[in-house]
Amino acid sequence: MIELTHPAEVTVVGGGLAGVTAAVSAARNGATVALINNRGVLGGNSSSEIRVWVVGATAHGAQKFARESGLMGELFAENQWRNPEGNPVLWDHVVLDLVRAEPNITLFLNTEVREVEADGDEGDRVIRSVTGWQSGSERLIRFESPIFLDCTGDGLVGLLAGARFATGREDRSVYGEEWAPEVADDNMLGSTILFYTKDAGRPVRFVPPGITKDIEAFDLPLRRHIDPGMNGCDYWWIEWGGELDAVADNERIRDELWGVAFGIWDYIKNSGRFDADNLTLEWVGTVPGKREYRRFIGDHVLTQQDITGQTRFPDAIGFGGWSIDLHPPGGIYAADSPSKHLFGPGLYDIPFRSLYSVNVRNMLMAGRDISASHVAFGSTRVMATCAVVGEAAGTAAALAVRRGVTPRQISTTHLDELQSMLVRQDASLLGVSWQDPSDLALKASVTASSTLTRLAGEAGSEPEPFPIGEADFGLLLPADPRIDVVRIGVEARRATTVTVELWSTGGGLNHIPVRLLASREAHVAQAGRAWLEARFDDVAMEQGNVVVVVRRNDDLAVVVGGDRPPYGVLGLISRVPALGVGTPQSNAWSAFELRRRTPEFEVRPATSAYRPGQVAGGFARPFDGPNLWASEPLGEGGEEHVELRWPEERTIGRVELVFNDDVDEDLVNLHHHRTPYLVMPELVKDYRIEVETAGGWETVVTVEGNRVRRRVHVLDAGARAGALRVVVTATNGDERAMIVAVRVFTNHA
């Protein structure tokens, strides 16, 4: 046995996606990092050992423009490029490569932390070290750091350090949550084991192992959908253990889940009810995928009201959007539905005060153990949201080391700096604008070779009528500066009158109708193709997104074409019968059927939503508008550019670009659904950066085949220039050039 001490500025315990993004963000922000994981692969529940798909704020497409950017966005995009089939083993290496690319990270796999040295009284604890056993190499390693992150999921480090925590379900009176039980209990969400099958091309027997359960004995086939074509997370409902202790009873829970998984396969293979002769069992998980255990107490406990009421936190560091998704503690043995979901109108903020311990001064937490009630945890627990929190916590850890402060002191004295760092690295943060005075772009005048100003959608040569007899139709539009007249192409069976309404979305977190602004009656004079026109020029409205709603009408169909409308515009469909009754819920409006399809429409007046000035400052994601520059169509062999010009020459040492990679496209690491694009069509593919000197325009950067959202270019020699251009010569498929942000700095760092 070898005993070692490993010092680092930040120690991250736990190698799930929260721990991975925490480690990488801390490292990229200059800290030396020790990343410790007790398994041989990274990724936690998403790894090939457990194989849960990574979901987050998109909520399987229920939320709009909600896919995570930052490090989670990098992982999604890289996996889509390398591994569009969703091979879980290849996903392991997408995650591993992200970590190994960072020289500031030292990775310790197969290392189980089981001792924590901490001191201080109960109200003000300090972690001095953690000690872990690396089994394969027989090393006992002591890790010393000024800052520690508990990303273990189960919260072992915080427990041993004396951090305050909660488990089980709080009663309704604690936080006033409607979805909390009347009486508190120790129940939690259970654990899951999954399995994969494949077609062997010949008949294959299945002889069930001794642990196999008879699932017909407790009527499971009557309460759950079972199909031989299902695999992996299709069986997310194989859940049990919520009434037990997920850690103390881990072995018992695993055995029970194994018995059920093999029992389902025995039922498929041997009951005679399915055509499954050629199917064989390819893989069964050996590690239960845990959903819930300890939740640490921070300076703020996130609650149901924060999520559904969309509390805007001044210390927001990220967003979520998954529904509040709670499961019966009894799992597969419960008579209840396997899950119940509560959506709000859209996305929600996560505050920094939920990311550090209330009583351990140098401990941050990220993942499913952040400071949240049991009910709110039902949303924050999903892995892409855990990764968002991890990136923020890791950035805060690096900042704490740099400034020599505690996480709480960041919250009180360095919050602007933390949020600025997150925006600069393109993290998943909404409604926080970029305004760093060191960015020369903020001092420049910005123009472009062309700008999209006509807000319209063409139906194309082969339009398709989309009937709206059983659904309300919505058209999400940027009102910049406003919407006066809307015309929508329809096909009528006969002359008819229809109600057309204008709705506010209620703010940048939402993309559905929330507040009614005006209602009009529109007329179609005869059968056939026509324009449905509504005027709203007398309606007071604020700049931002609005939704034009055409109420369902058996005599009408909206005319739809095959191409995508201008970015930021979406066609929406609602089959919920009572729009405007109760709290608006984002899942009541589906964009799935009309995503990347264009309803025929036109809007007056001309729009300013795509003006070039938006690349300098402002928001870096859709938030009450698309927040990007978009050109007119490039045309074959054409190019478009955006130009920044200063009153006098500046020294340019570094240029940071953020391109549009369509955060409305729902990406998943495994097999939930297939996205047809290896690279998002909206993303700029080929471009160059030019600077204007006394001798004219000079190309300083040329890129071909770009497939990532954020690019950083360091001009080693620097350049004195009075103007800079980003010239787009090709995209990955879209007809327009689009740029979200151009940031220019004198210094290289």
CSV table of N, CA and C in Angstrom, one decimal, residues 1-4 110 132-141:
chain,number,residue,atom,x,y,z
A,1,MET,N,0.8,-1.2,0.0
A,1,MET,CA,0.0,0.0,0.0
A,1,MET,C,0.9,1.2,0.0
A,2,ILE,N,0.5,2.3,-0.8
A,2,ILE,CA,1.2,3.5,-0.9
A,2,ILE,C,0.3,4.6,-0.3
A,3,GLU,N,0.9,5.4,0.6
A,3,GLU,CA,0.2,6.6,1.1
A,3,GLU,C,0.7,7.9,0.5
A,4,LEU,N,-0.2,8.7,0.0
A,4,LEU,CA,0.1,9.9,-0.8
A,4,LEU,C,-0.7,11.1,-0.2
A,110,ASN,N,-11.7,5.2,-9.7
A,110,ASN,CA,-11.7,4.0,-8.8
A,110,ASN,C,-11.2,4.4,-7.4
A,132,GLY,N,-9.1,9.2,0.3
A,132,GLY,CA,-9.7,8.1,-0.5
A,132,GLY,C,-8.8,7.0,-0.8
A,133,TRP,N,-9.4,5.8,-1.0
A,133,TRP,CA,-8.7,4.6,-1.3
A,133,TRP,C,-8.9,4.2,-2.8
A,134,GLN,N,-7.8,4.2,-3.5
A,134,GLN,CA,-7.8,3.9,-4.9
A,134,GLN,C,-7.5,2.4,-5.0
A,135,SER,N,-8.5,1.6,-5.3
A,135,SER,CA,-8.5,0.1,-5.1
A,135,SER,C,-7.5,-0.5,-6.0
A,136,GLY,N,-7.5,-0.2,-7.3
A,136,GLY,CA,-6.6,-1.0,-8.3
A,136,GLY,C,-5.2,-0.8,-8.0
A,137,SER,N,-4.8,0.4,-7.6
A,137,SER,CA,-3.4,0.7,-7.3
A,137,SER,C,-3.0,0.7,-5.9
A,138,GLU,N,-3.9,0.3,-5.0
A,138,GLU,CA,-3.7,0.2,-3.6
A,138,GLU,C,-3.0,1.4,-3.0
A,139,ARG,N,-3.6,2.6,-3.3
A,139,ARG,CA,-3.1,3.8,-2.8
A,139,ARG,C,-4.1,4.5,-1.9
A,140,LEU,N,-3.6,5.0,-0.7
A,140,LEU,CA,-4.4,5.7,0.2
A,140,LEU,C,-4.0,7.2,0.0
A,141,ILE,N,-4.9,8.0,-0.5
A,141,ILE,CA,-4.6,9.4,-0.9
A,141,ILE,C,-5.3,10.4,-0.1
